[in-house]
Structures are given as C-alpha cells and as structure tokens.
Coordinates of C-alpha atoms in Angstrom, one line a residue:
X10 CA 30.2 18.5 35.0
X11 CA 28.4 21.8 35.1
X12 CA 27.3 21.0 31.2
X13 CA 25.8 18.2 32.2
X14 CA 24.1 20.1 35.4
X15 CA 22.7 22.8 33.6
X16 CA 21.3 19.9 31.0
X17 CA 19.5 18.9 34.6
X18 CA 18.6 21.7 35.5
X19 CA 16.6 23.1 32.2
X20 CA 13.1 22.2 32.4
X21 CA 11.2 19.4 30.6
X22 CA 10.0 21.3 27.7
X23 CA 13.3 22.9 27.3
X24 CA 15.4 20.0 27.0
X25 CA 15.0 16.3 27.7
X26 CA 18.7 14.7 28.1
X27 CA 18.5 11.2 26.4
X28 CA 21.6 9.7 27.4
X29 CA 25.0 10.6 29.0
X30 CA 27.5 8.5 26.7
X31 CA 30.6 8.9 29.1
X32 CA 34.2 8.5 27.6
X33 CA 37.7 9.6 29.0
X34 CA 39.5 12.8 29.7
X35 CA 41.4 14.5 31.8
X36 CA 41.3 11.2 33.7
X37 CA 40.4 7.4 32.7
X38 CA 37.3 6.4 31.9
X39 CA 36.9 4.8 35.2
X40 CA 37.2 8.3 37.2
X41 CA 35.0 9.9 34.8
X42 CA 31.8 7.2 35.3
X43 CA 32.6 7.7 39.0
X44 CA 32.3 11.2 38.6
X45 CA 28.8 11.0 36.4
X46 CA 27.0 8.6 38.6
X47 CA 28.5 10.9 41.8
X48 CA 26.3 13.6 40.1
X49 CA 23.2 11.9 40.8
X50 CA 24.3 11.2 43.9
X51 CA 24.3 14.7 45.1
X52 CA 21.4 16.3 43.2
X53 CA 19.5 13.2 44.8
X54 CA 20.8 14.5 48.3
X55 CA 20.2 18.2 47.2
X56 CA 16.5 17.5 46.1
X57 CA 15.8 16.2 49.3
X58 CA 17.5 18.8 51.4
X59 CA 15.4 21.6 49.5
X60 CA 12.1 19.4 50.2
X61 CA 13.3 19.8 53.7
X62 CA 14.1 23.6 54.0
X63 CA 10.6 24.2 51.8
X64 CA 12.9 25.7 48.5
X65 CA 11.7 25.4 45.6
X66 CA 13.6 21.9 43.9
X67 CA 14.5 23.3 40.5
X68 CA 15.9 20.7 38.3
X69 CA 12.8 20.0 36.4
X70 CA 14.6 17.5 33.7
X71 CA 16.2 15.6 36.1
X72 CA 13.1 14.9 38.0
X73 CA 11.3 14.1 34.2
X74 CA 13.5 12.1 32.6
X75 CA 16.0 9.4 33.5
X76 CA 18.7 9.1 30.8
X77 CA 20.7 6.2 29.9
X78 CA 24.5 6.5 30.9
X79 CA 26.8 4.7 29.1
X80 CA 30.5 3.8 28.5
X81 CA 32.9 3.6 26.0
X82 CA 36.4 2.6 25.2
X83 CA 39.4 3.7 27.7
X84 CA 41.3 5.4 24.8
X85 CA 41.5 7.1 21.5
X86 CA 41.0 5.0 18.5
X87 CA 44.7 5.2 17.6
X88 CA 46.6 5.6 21.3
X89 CA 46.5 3.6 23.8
X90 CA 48.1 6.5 26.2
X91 CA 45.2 9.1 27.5
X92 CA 46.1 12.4 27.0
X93 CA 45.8 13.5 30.5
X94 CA 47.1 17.0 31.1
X95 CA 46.3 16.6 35.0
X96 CA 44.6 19.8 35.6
X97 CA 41.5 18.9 37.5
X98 CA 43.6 16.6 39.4
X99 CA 43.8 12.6 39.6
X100 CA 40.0 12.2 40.0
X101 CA 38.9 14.9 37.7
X102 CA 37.0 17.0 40.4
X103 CA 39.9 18.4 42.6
X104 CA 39.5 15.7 45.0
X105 CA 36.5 15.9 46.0
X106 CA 35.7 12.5 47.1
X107 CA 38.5 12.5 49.4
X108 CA 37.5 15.9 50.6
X109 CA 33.3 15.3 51.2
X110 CA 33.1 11.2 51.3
X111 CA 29.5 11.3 52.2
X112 CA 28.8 13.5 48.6
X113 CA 30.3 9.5 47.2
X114 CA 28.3 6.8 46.8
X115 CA 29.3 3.5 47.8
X116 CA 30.8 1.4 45.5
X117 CA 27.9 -0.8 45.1
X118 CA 27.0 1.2 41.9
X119 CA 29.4 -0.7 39.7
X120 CA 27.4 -3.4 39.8
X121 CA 25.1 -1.4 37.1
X122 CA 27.9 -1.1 34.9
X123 CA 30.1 -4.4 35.7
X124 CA 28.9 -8.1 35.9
X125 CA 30.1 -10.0 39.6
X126 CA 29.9 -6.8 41.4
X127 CA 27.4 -7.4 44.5
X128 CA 24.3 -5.1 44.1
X129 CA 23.0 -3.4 47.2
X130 CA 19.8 -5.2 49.3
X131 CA 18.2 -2.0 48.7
X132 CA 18.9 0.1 45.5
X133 CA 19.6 3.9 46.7
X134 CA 17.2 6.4 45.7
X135 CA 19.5 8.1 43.6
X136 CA 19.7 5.2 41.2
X137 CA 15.9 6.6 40.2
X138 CA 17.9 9.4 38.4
X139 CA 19.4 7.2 35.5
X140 CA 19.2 4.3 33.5
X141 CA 22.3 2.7 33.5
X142 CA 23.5 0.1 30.3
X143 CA 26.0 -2.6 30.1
X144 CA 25.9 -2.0 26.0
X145 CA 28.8 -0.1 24.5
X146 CA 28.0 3.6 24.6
X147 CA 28.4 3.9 20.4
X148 CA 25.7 1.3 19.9
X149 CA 23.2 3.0 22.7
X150 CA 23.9 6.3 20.0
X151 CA 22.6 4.5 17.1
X152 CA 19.8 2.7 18.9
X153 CA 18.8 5.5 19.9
X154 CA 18.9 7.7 16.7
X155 CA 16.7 4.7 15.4
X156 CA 14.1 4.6 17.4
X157 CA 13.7 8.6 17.8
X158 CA 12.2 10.5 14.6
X159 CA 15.1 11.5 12.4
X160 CA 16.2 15.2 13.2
X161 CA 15.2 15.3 16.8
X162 CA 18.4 13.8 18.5
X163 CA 20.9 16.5 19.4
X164 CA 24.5 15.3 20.4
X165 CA 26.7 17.2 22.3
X166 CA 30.0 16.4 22.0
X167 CA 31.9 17.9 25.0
X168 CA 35.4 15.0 25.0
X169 CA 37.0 13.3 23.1
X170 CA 34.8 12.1 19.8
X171 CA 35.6 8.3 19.8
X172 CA 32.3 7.5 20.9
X173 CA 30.9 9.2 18.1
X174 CA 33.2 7.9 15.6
X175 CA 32.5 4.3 16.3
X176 CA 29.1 5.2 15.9
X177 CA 29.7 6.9 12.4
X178 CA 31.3 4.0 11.3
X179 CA 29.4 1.4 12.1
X180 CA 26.7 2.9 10.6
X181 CA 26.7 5.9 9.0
X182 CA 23.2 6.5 7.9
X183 CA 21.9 5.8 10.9
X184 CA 24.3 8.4 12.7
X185 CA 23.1 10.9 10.1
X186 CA 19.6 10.5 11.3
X187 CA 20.9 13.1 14.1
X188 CA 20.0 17.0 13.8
X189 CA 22.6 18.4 14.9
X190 CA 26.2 17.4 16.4
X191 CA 27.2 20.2 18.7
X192 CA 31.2 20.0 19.1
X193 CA 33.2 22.0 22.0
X194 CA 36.7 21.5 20.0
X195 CA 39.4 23.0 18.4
X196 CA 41.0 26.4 18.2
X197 CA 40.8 28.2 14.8
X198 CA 42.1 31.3 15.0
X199 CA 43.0 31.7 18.4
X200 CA 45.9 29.6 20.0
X201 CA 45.2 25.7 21.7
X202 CA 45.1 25.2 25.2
X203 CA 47.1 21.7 25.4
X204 CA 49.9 22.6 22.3
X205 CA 50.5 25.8 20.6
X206 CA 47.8 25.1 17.8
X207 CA 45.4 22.5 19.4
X208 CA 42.4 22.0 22.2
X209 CA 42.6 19.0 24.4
X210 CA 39.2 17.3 23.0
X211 CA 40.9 17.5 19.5
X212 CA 44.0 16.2 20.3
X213 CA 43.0 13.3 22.7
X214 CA 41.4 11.4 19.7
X215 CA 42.1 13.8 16.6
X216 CA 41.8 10.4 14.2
X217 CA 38.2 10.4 15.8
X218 CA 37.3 14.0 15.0
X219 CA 38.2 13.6 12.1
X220 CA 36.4 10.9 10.5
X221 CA 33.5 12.7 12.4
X222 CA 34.1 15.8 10.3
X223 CA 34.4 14.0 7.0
X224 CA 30.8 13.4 7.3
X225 CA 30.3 17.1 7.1
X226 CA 31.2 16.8 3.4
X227 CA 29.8 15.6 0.2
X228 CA 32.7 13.0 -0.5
X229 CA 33.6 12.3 3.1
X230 CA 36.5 10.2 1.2
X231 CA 38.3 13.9 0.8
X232 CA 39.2 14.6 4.3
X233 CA 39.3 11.2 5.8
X234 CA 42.4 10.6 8.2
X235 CA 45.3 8.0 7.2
X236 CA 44.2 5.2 9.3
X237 CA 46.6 3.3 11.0
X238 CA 46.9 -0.3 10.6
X239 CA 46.2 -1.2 14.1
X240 CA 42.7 0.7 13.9
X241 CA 42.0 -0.6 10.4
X242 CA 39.1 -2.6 11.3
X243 CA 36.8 0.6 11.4
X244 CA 35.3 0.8 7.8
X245 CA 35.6 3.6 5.4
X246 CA 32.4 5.5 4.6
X247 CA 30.4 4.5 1.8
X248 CA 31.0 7.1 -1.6
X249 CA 27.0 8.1 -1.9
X250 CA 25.4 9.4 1.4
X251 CA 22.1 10.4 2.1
X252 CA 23.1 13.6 3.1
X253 CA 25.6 15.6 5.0
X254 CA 25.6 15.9 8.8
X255 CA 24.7 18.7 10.5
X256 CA 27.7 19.8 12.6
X257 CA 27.6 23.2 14.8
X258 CA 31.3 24.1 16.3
X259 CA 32.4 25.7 19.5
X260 CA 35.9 26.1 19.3
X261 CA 38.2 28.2 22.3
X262 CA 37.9 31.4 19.8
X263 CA 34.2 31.8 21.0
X264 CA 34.0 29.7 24.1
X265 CA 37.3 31.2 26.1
X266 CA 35.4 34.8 26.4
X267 CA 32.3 33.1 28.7
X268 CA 33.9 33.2 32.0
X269 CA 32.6 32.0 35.3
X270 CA 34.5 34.5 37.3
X271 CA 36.2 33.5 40.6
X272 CA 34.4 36.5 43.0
X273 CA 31.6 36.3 41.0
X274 CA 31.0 32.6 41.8
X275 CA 32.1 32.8 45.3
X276 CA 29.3 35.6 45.9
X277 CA 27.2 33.3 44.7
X278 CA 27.7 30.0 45.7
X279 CA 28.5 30.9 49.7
X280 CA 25.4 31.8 51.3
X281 CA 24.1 28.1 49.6
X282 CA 27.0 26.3 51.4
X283 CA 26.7 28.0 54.5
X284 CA 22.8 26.8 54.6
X285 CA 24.0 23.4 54.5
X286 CA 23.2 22.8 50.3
X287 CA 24.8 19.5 49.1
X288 CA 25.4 20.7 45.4
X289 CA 26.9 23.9 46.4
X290 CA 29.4 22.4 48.9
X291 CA 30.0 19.9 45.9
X292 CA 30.5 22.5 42.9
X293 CA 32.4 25.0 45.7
X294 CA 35.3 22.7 46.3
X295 CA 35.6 21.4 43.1
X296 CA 35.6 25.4 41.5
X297 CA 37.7 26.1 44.5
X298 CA 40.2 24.0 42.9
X299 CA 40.0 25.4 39.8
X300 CA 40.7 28.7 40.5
X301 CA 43.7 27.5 42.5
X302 CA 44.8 26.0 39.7
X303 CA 44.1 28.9 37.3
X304 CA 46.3 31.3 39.9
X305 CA 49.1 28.8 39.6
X306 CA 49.2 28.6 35.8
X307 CA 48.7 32.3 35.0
X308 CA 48.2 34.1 38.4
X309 CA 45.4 36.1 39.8
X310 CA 45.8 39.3 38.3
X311 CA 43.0 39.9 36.3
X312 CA 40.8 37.9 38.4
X313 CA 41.0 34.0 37.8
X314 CA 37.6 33.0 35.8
X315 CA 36.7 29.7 34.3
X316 CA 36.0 29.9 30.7
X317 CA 32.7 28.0 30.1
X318 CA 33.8 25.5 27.2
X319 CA 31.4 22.4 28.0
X320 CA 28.3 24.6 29.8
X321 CA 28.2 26.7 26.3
X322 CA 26.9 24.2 24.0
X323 CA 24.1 23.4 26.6
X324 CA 23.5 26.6 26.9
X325 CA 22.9 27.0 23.2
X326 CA 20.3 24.5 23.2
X327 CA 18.8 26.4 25.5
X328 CA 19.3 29.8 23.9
X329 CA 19.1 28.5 20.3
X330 CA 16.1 30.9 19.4
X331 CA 18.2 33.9 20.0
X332 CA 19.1 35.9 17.0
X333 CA 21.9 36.9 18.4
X334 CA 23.9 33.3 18.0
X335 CA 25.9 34.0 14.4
X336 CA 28.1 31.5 12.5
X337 CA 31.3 33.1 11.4
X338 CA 30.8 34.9 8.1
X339 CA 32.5 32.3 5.5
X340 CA 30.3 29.1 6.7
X341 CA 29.7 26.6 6.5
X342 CA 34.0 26.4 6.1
X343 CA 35.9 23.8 5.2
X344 CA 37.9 23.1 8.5
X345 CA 39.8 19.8 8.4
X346 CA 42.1 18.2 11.5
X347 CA 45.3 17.5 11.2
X348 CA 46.1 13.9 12.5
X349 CA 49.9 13.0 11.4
X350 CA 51.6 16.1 11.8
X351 CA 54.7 15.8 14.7
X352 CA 54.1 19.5 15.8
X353 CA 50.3 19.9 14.8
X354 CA 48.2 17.0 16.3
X355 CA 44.7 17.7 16.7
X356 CA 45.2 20.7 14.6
X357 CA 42.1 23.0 13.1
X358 CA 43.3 23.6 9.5
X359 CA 40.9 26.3 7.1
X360 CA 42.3 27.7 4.1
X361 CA 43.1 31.0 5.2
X362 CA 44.1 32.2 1.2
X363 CA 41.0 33.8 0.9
X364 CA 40.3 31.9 -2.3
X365 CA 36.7 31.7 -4.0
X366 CA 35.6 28.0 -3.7
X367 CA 34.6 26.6 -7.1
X368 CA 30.8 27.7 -7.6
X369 CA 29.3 24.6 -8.6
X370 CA 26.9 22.9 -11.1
X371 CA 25.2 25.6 -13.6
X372 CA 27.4 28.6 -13.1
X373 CA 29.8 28.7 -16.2
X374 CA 29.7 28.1 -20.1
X375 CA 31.3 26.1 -22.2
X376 CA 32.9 26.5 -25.2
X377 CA 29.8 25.2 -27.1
X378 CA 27.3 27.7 -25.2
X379 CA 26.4 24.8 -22.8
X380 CA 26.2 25.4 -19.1
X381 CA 28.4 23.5 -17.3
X382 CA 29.6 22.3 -13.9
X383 CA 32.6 23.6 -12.3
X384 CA 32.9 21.4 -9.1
X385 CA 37.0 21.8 -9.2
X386 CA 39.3 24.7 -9.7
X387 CA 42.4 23.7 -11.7
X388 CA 45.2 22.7 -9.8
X389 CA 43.7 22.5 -6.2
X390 CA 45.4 19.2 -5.6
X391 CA 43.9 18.6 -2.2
X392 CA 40.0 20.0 -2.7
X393 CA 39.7 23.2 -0.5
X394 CA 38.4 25.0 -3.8
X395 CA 36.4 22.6 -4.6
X396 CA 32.4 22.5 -4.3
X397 CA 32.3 19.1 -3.2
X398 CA 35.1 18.0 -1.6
X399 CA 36.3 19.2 1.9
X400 CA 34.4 19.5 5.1
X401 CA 31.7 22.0 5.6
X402 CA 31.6 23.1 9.4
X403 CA 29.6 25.8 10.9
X404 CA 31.6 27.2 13.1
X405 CA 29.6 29.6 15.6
X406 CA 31.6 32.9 16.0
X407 CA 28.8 35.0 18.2
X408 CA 26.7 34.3 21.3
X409 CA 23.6 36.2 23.0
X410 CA 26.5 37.3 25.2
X411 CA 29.7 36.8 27.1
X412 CA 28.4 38.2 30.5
X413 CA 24.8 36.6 30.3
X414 CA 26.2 32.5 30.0
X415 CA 27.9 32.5 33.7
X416 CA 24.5 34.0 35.6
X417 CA 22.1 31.7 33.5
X418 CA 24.2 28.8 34.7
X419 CA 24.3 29.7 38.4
X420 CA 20.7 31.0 38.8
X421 CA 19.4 27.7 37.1
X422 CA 21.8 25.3 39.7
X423 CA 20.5 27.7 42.6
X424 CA 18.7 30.4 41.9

C-alpha cells in the first residue's frame, strides 16, 4: 500500500503508473482488490479535504494519470493453498474497514470488476482515479508492453510473480519488450522472513519466480523449475531469444535496513490526523497495527520500525539517477530459486564457491593456435560456471541511503 502511494504521489514527469496488476498475498485476492480500489477511495476524499483547508493537493500522478487495475488468479501457479502468514490481519490492513467504515466504499464497485453486480445511478468521483479491466491482469501486461515503445515499461514486482509468469509464458518476446523488472524478493545472504532461508513473495509462487528468472539467462532452459503435471499447460520458453530480460533485485539483505520507525512516524503522521486528514487517519491505523504487531513478534526494545520492502523499489524509480544505488560487486550473479526442496522452498540459491565463471567465446587457444570458445568448465554438471547457462540477476546491494527512504516517503504523502 504505501508502494503504491508514493507511486501516487511522485509527480507526472517523475513517474506515470500504467497499471496496478493486483494478485494475492497476505490475504486472497479478493481482500487485496478491496484494499487497491479502497486507496482511491481515500486519496479521492483526501484531495478534496485539502481543496477545503486551502493545502496544497500533492499527488500530482494520481491527478495525471488513471491506471488500469487489474486481477489475476487466486493462487500460485502450483498451490492451490495461499501462503497467508496472517500478519496484517484477515483484511490485509489491520482492520481498517471495520475500524473507519466511511474510508470504505460501498460495494457497488465490484460491478467494475464482476459481471451482474448492480452499478451505482451515479458513478463516485473516486472511480475518476482508475481504469478498471474485466481482462486477466497477465494479458493487460502484454497489451500493454505492445503498444508502449519497447524499453519504456518498468514492472515492479512487489507479490507474488504469477502474474508475471503467465505473461512470460504466453509470450515471451513480447514480455521482454519491458526495461526493466524491479523484484522485492528473496533473501541471499541474510536469513527469510517466512522460513529460515526464504521471503514470503518467493515462497508464495517460487515455481513463478522462477520461470521469471530463467529469462534472465541466455538458455532460459538451464534454470527452469520441474513443472508439475497439473501446471503443465504453461509452455516452455523457446531455445533462441531475442535477448535477456533486464531484471533489478531487492531482496531483505538491502531492503530490511530502510525502516519507517514507529516514533518517527507517529511524530509525523499526528498533527495530520488530528486536522481531520483522511489518508493519515487511514495509514495511522493501519501502521498502528503494524507496530503492534512488530512488539508482539520481537518486542519494542530497539524501537519497532517497519522495514520498507515494497516502498523501496518505487523509491528507486524515483531515485534511479543517484550514483549512490550499487549492484553487489559479482553482478550480474547467477541466483536461481529453489522450487522442490522440503526445507528450502522459495529458496535464493548463488554459488557461493567463489569459482571463476567460464570466460566465454575468444579467450583461450587451442591446440592448433586457434582461438576458441570456452562457454563450459569441465565437469560443472549443472551450469553455474558456465558463460551461458544460469541466470544472470542484478542484485542491488546499496541505496542513496538507509535514513533518507522513510522521510521521502512521508513528506511526499504529507509534506
């Protein structure tokens, strides 16, 4: 949610957001469109309330554009259980519709979304915020990286990847026409936050990420998943690509350190709630529930802080001009995801051997005098020395800075 705010809340020439492409996560699918077209409801009721104090309305891409929202499937390619790890409670924002029903819209709104669901007589005004589509999300992806110039769509993946991997498979050209996939996921050196080794995106649909990742390499064939019979339908990808996708990682070992601390938010937030703002009553019980949450799981000593998983790949976007944004020093590395293992699930696996990869065409002799090619190393069964095979991530490893991410993000929703 505050991802997709701060997407809002850039100005037009920073960022135009295209489409929301809404999947499942913490909570069905269901809770999660609720919770997307709820959004719009309350920036439409916080525009108005600035226009009525004389603030300043902020939210300059919101007001711009009007992005399609979408849906996609209920679950992971492979399970039909969600992966719900219940910690932003059974709606997904703390209950927050129970707590402030008139920050919910009426249920009139599914009529967008579902066919024999009465519309309103009168469409609410906050309907002008969004386009809404009745086609599958994956196929409003690929329309959409049709009809833009190649290398100008940017996709941030901030769930579970299934959307994307439909799209990859139906067409994987077209899905390659993107400039850059922007992944919150995975945990590569540091520990996950749903298992021991893995992050909850990862694991809800690893098979997903996976085949996602695959395209990252020059024989996506090399680190495709074992695919289950019962999701056999979804097509291999061809041997000869145009090129490989350009895929940018944020995994917990860089995202974790960008906390939205609890004072630090409070300080903030309170003297817009106590004016009567709509978004910050919104965001200040739903955060209020996350730090409650946070104190029950670890306690509140140090101070409880959000780490800033989803808002950081926006944030990027944003920031993206900054030299200070570094990949980590071996990229682009060959990070594959484990999808069979009992114990290791949604898994980040790099060779951590610290093995030179195979060089590659023109960089040894042969026995005649003739340069060759050396695209394999001798006995590297399953390709991570090889300079073909095996995925090719860049994995970012710095940001501008830990303490600046948390104060951008506030003083764009209300500063």
């Amino acid at each position: 949610m505050l991802a997709m705010l701060l997407a809002l809340a850039a100005s037009p020439e920073e960022l135009e957001l295209v489409m929301i492409s809404v999947t499942y996560g913490n909570v069905p699918l269901k809770s999660c469109l609720t919770n997307v077209v709820s959004m719009f409801h309350v920036l439409d009721k916080e525009l108005e309330w600035r226009r009525s104090q004389g603030k300043p309305e902020g939210f300059g891409g919101l007001k711009a554009y009007k992005p399609i929202v979408a849906i996609g499937p209920e679950h992971a390619l492979e399970e039909e259980i969600l992966m719900e790890d219940g910690f932003h409670g059974t709606d997904g924002l703390h209950g927050v519709h129970e707590a402030h029903p008139h920050l919910s819209p009426e249920e009139t709104w599914k009529s967008l979304f579902e066919d024999g669901v009465p519309r309103p007589d009168e469409d609410p005004s906050y309907y002008t915020y969004f386009t809404p589509s009745k086609t599958p999300a994956h196929k409003e992806i690929l329309r959409i990286l049709k009809e833009e110039p190649e290398n100008t769509i940017t996709i941030c993946s901030v769930g579970p990847m299934t959307n994307l991997a439909l799209a990859a498979a139906e067409d994987p050209e077209t899905f390659l026409r993107a400039k850059e996939i922007c992944v919150m996921g995975g945990a590569v050196e540091v520990p996950g936050n749903i298992t021991p080794v893995a992050e909850f995106n990862t694991y809800a649909d690893a098979i997903a990420t996976a085949r996602v990742f695959a395209l990252t390499s020059a024989v996506p064939s090399s680190t495709m998943p074992v695919v289950p019979q019962k999701i056999a339908n979804l097509p291999a990808y061809p041997e000869k690509l145009s090129k490989r996708l350009n895929l940018t990682l944020f995994p917990l070992d860089i995202t974790t350190p960008h906390l939205l601390n609890r004072g630090y938010f409070f300080d903030t937030v309170t003297p817009h709630v106590k004016e009567g703002s709509p978004l910050a009553t919104w965001i200040n019980h739903i955060m209020g529930g996350v730090f409650r949450q946070i104190e029950r799981m670890v306690g509140d000593d140090p101070e409880p802080g959000l780490s800033l998983h989803d808002p950081l790949t926006v944030w990027y976007l944003l920031t993206i001009d900054d030299p200070a944004w570094k990949l980590a020093k071996n990229a682009p590395e060959d990070i594959r995801v484990e999808t069979s293992g009992q114990w290791t699930h949604g898994m980040h696996v790099g060779d951590l051997r610290g093995r030179k990869r195979a060089p590659g065409a023109g960089s040894a002799v042969g026995v005649s005098g003739d340069t060759v090619a050396i695209d394999e190393i001798p006995g590297d069964e399953f390709g991570w020395l090889s300079a073909k095979r095996g995925n090719r991530i860049n994995r970012l490893a710095e940001s501008p800075g830990f303490e600046k991410c948390a104060p951008d993000l506030m003083s764009r929703l209300f500063g």
